Coordinates of C-alpha atoms and ligand atoms in Angstrom, one line a residue:
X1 CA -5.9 9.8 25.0
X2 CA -2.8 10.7 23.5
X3 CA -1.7 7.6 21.3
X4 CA -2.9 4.1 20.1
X5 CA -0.2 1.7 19.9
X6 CA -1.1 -1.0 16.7
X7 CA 1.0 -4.1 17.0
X8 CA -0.3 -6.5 14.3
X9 CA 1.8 -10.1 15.1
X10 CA 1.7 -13.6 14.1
X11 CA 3.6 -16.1 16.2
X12 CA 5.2 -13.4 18.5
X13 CA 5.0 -15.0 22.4
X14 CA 8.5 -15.2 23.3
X15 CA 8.4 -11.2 22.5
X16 CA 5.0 -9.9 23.6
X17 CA 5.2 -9.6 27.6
X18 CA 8.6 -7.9 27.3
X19 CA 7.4 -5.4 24.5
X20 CA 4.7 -4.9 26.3
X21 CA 6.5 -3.8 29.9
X22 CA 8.9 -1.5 27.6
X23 CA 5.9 0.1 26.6
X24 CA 4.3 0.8 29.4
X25 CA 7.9 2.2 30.8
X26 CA 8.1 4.5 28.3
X27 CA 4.6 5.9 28.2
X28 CA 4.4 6.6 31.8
X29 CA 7.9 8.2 31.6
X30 CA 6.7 10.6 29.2
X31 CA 3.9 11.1 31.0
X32 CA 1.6 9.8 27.7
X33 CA -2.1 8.2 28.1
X34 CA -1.9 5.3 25.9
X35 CA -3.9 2.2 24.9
X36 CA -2.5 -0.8 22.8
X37 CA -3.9 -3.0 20.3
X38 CA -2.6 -6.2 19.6
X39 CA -4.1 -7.6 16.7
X40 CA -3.3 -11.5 16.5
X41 CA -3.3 -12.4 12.7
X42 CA -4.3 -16.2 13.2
X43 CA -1.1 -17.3 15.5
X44 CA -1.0 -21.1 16.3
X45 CA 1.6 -20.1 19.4
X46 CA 0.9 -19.1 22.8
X47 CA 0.4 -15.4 21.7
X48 CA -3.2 -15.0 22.3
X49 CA -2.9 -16.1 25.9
X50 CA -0.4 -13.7 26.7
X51 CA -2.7 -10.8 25.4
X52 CA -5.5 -12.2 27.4
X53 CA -3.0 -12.6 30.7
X54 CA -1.9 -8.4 29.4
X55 CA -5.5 -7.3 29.2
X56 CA -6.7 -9.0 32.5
X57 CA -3.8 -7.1 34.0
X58 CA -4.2 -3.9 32.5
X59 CA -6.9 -1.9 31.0
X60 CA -4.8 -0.2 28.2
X61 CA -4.6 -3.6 26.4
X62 CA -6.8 -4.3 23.8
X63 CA -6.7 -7.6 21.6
X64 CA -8.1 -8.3 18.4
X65 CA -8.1 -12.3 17.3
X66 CA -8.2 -13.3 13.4
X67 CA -9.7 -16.7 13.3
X68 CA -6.6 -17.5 10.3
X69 CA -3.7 -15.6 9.2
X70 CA -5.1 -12.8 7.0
X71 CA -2.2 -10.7 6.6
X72 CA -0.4 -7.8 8.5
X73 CA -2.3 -5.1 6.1
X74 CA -6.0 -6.5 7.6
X75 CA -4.7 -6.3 10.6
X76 CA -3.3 -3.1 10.9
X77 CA -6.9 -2.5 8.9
X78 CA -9.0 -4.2 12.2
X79 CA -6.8 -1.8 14.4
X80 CA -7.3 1.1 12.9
X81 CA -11.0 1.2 12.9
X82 CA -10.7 0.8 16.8
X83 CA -8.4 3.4 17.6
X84 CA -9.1 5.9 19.9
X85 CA -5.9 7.6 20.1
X86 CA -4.6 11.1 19.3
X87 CA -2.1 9.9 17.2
X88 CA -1.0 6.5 16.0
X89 CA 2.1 4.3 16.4
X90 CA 2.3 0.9 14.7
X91 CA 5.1 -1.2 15.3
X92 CA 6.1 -5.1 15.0
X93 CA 5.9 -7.5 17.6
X94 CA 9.5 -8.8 16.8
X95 CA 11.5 -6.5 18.9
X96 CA 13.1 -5.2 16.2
X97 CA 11.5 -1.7 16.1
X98 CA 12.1 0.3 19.7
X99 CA 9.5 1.2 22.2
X100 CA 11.9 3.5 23.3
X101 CA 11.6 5.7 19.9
X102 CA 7.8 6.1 20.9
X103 CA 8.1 9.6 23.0
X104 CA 10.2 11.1 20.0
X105 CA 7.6 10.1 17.0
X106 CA 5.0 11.3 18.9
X107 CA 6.8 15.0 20.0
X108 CA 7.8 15.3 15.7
X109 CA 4.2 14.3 14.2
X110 CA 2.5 17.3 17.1
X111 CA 5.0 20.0 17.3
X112 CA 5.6 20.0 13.4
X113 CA 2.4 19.5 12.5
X114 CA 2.8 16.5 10.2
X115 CA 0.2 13.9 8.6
X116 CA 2.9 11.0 8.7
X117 CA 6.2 10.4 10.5
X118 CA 7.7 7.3 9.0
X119 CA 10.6 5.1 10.9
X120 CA 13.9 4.7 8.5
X121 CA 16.0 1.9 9.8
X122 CA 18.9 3.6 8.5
X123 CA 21.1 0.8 10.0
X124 CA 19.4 -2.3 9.4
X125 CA 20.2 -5.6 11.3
X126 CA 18.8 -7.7 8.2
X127 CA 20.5 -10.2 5.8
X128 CA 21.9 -8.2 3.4
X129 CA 21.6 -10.2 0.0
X130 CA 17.8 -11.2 0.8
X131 CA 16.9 -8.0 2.1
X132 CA 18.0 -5.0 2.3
X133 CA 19.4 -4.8 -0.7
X134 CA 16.0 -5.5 -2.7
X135 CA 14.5 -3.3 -0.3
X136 CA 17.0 -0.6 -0.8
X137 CA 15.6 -1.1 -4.7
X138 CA 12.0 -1.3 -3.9
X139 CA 12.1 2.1 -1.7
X140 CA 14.2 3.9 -4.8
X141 CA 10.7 2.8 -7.3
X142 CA 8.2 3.3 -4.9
X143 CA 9.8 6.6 -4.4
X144 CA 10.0 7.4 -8.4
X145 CA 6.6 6.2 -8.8
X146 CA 4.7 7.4 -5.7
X147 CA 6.6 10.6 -5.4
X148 CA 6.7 10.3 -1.9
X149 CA 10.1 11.0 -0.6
X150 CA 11.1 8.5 1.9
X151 CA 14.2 5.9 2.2
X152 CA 11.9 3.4 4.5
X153 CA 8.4 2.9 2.8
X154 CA 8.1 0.0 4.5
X155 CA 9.4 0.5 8.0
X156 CA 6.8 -1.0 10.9
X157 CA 7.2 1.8 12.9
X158 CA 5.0 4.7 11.7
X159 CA 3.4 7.3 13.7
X160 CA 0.2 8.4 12.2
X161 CA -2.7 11.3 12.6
X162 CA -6.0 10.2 13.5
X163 CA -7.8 10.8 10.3
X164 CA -5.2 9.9 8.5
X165 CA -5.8 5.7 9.6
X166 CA -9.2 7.0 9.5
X167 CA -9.8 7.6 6.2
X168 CA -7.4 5.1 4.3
X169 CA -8.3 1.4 3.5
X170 CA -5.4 -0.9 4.1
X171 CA -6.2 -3.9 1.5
X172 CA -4.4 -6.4 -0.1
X173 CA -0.2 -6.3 0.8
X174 CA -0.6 -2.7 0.7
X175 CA 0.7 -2.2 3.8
X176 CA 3.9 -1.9 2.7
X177 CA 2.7 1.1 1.1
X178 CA 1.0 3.1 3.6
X179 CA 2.6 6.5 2.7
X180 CA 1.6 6.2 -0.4
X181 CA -2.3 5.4 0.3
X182 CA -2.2 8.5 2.6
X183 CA -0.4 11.0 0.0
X184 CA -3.1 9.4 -2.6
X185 CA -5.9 10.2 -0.2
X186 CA -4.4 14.3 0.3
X187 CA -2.3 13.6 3.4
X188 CA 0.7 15.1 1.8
X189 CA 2.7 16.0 5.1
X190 CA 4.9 12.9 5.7
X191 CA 8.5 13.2 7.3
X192 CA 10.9 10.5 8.2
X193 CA 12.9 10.3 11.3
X194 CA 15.8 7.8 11.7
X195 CA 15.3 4.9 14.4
X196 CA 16.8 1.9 15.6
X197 CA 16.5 -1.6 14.6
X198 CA 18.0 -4.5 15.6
X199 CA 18.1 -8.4 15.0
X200 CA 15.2 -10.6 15.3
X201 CA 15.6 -11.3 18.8
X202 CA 13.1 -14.6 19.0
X203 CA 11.4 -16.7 16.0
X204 CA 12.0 -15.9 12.3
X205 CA 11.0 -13.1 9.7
X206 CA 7.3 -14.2 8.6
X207 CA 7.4 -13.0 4.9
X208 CA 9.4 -15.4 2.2
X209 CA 11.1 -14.1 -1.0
X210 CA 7.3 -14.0 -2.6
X211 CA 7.4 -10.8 -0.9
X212 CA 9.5 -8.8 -3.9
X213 CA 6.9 -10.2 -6.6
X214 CA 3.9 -9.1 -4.1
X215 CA 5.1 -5.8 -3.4
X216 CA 6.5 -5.0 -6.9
X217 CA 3.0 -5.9 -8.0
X218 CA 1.1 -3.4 -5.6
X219 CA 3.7 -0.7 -6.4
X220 CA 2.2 -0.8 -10.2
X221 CA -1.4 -1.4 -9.2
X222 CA -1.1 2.1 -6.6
X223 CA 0.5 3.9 -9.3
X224 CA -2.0 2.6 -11.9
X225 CA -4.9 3.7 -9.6
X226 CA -3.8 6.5 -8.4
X227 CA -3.3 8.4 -11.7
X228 CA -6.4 6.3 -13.9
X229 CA -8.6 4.8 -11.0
X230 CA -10.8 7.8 -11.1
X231 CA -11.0 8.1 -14.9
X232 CA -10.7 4.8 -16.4
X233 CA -11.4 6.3 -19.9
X234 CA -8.6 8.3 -19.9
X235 CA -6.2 5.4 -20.5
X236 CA -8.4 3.0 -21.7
X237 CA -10.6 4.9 -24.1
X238 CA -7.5 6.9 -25.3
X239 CA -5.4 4.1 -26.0
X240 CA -8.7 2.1 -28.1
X241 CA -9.2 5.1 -29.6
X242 CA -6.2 5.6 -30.9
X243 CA -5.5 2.0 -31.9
X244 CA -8.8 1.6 -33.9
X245 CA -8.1 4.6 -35.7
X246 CA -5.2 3.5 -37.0
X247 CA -6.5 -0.2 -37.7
X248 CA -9.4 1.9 -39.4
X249 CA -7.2 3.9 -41.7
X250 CA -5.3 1.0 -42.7
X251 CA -8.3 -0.6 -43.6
X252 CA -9.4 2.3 -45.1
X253 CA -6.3 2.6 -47.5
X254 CA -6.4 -1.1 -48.2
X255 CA -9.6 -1.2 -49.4
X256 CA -9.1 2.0 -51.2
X257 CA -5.7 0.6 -53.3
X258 CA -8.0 -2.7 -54.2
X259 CA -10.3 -0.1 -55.7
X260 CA -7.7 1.3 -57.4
X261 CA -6.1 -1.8 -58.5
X262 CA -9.7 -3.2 -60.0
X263 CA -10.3 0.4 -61.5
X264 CA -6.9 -0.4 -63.6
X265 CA -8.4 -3.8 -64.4
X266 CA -5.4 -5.2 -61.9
X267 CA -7.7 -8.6 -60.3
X268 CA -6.6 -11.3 -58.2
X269 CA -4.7 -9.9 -55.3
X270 CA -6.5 -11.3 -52.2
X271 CA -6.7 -8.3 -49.5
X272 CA -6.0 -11.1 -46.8
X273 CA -2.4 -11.7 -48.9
X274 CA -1.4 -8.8 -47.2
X275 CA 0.2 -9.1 -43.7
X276 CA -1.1 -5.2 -43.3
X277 CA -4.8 -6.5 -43.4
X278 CA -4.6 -8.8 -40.2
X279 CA -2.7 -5.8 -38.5
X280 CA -5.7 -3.5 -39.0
X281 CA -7.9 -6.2 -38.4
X282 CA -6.3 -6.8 -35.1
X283 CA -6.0 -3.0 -34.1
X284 CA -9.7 -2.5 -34.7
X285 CA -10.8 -5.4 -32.5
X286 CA -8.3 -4.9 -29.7
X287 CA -8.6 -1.1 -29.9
X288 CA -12.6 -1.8 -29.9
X289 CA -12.1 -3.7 -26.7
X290 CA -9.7 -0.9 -24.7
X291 CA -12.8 1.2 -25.0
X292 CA -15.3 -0.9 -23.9
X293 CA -12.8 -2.0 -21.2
X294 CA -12.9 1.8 -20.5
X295 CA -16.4 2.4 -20.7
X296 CA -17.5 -0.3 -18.0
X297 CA -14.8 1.2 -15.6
X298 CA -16.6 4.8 -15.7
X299 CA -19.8 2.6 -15.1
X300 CA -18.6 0.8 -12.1
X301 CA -17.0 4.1 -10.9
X302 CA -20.6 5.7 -11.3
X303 CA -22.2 3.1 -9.7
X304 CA -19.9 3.6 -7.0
X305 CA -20.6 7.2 -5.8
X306 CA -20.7 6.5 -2.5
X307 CA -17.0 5.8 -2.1
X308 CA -15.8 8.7 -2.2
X309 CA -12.1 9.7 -2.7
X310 CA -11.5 12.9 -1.6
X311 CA -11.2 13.9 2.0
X312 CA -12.2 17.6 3.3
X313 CA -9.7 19.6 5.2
X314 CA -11.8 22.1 6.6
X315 CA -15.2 23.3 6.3
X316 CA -16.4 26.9 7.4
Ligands
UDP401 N1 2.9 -10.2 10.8 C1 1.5 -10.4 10.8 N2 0.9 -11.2 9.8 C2 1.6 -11.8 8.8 C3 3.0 -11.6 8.8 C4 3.6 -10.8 9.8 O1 0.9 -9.8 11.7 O2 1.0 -12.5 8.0 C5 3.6 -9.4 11.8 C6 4.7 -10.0 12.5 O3 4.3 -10.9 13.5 C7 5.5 -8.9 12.9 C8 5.3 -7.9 11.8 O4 4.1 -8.3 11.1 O5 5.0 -8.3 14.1 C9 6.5 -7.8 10.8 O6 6.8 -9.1 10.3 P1 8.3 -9.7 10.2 O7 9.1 -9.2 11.4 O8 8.2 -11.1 10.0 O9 8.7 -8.9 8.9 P2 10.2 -8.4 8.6 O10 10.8 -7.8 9.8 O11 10.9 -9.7 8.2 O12 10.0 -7.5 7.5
MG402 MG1 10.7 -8.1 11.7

């Protein structure tokens, strides 16, 4: 089979029959064996009935019901450990990605030989204060911090290798991030290729403005991960390290200039007069802490072998 079509959606009915019948048009005009997956993330429309009425009608639909909104990331995660497909395509259900742009994704990703193709709505039919303009921010760090060059990190239309859906875990919000999980697991080929967008034909956008804080907070946990999630000690137990040393050595040369006052016959000045004394105090407990902080990550990590984070290329 050539491609498996993901299409995670919650509340989409008025959309699904004529997305559907697009992309069946499209496929057989390319001549591409395809089968969709429609993964219904806990809608309280009519959605679910439609993708039952699809499938009855035709084998290449596959549905995948949450029992409660879980988010677009498990869903795309339920769908990708079904796939069957060559290569992947997720889009929306909105009708705001094309069907139409399916053919081209798929003829980029296999004659060039890339891990990722990644949709840029370089024209975007979106409110402009609410959205793209954060998102224009949100691409420019994800980009700074993930080192993945793209404009559109989190464009729903992606076209995918097998292994690479394969061997990725889509948790969390993190599907806004998908690139970045793939260049993090050594899929380091990603492109992007311009499409269309348009409107929200039917319905309205399903994410609020909490979506800024969530994704700004996933950015720094990826980044986090990605360079200390393997070797928690590096961070933690250098930072302690270095923090109790210098609490040490201010406690060191506290104690040491008390000495040398009482050795003059200088008494009376209380160590804890001092500001310099709760400072070194402070550095050796908190500095004490980092480390331990670092040793139990390098425990959990150990215990933890079986999850590995490396992926093989090619064996001979
Ligand atoms: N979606 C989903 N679960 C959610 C939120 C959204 O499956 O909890 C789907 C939604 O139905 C649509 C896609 O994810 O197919 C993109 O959502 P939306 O169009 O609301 O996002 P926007 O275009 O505003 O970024
Ligand atoms: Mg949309």
């Amino acid at each position: 089979m050539n491609l498996s079509i993901v299409i995670p959606l919650l509340n989409e009915a008025e959309s699904l029959e004529e997305l559907f019948s697009r992309i069946d048009l499209v496929c057989k005009s390319h001549q591409l064996s395809y089968e969709i997956w429609f993964v219904d993330d806990g809608s309280t429309d009519l959605s679910w009935s439609i993708i039952e009425n699809l499938s009855v009608q035709n084998a290449n639909v596959h549905g995948i019901k949450f029992s409660r909104n879980y988010g677009k990331s498990q869903a795309l995660h339920a769908a990708f450990e079904k796939v069957q497909g060559e290569i992947i395509i997720t889009m929306d259900a909105d009708l705001q990605d094309f069907p139409e742009e399916i053919p081209s994704l798929y003829d980029k990703i296999i004659s060039e030989d890339f891990d990722i193709v990644s949709g840029w709505k370089k024209k975007r039919f979106d409110n402009v204060m609410t959205k793209n303009l954060p998102s224009k921010l949100f691409n420019a760090a994800a980009r700074k911090l993930s080192g993945v060059e793209l404009h559109d990190f989190n464009c729903g239309l992606k076209a995918y290798k097998k292994q690479v859906v394969k061997s990725i875990d889509v948790y969390g919000d993190m599907h806004r991030y998908i690139p970045v999980l793939a260049a993090n697991a050594g899929f380091r080929k990603i492109t992007e290729k311009e499409v269309q967008h348009q409107a929200r034909p039917y319905g309205s956008s399903k994410f609020g403005s909490e979506r800024f804080v969530r994704g700004f907070l996933d950015l720094v946990t990826l980044w986090f991960v990605s360079r200390f999630g393997g070797r928690p000690m590096h961070f933690f137990g250098a930072a302690g390290t270095l923090m109790f040393l210098f609490g040490f050595l201010s406690a060191f040369w506290l104690g040491l200039s008390k000495l040398i006052d009482v050795s003059r016959g200088i008494y009376g000045h209380l160590l804890a007069n001092n500001p310099w004394f709760f400072i070194a105090l402070t550095m050796m407990i908190l500095g004490t802490l980092l480390f331990i902080a670092g040793f139990l990550g390098e425990m959990i990590i150990r215990n933890n072998r079986d999850h590995k984070n490396y992926y093989i290329d090619e064996k001979i």
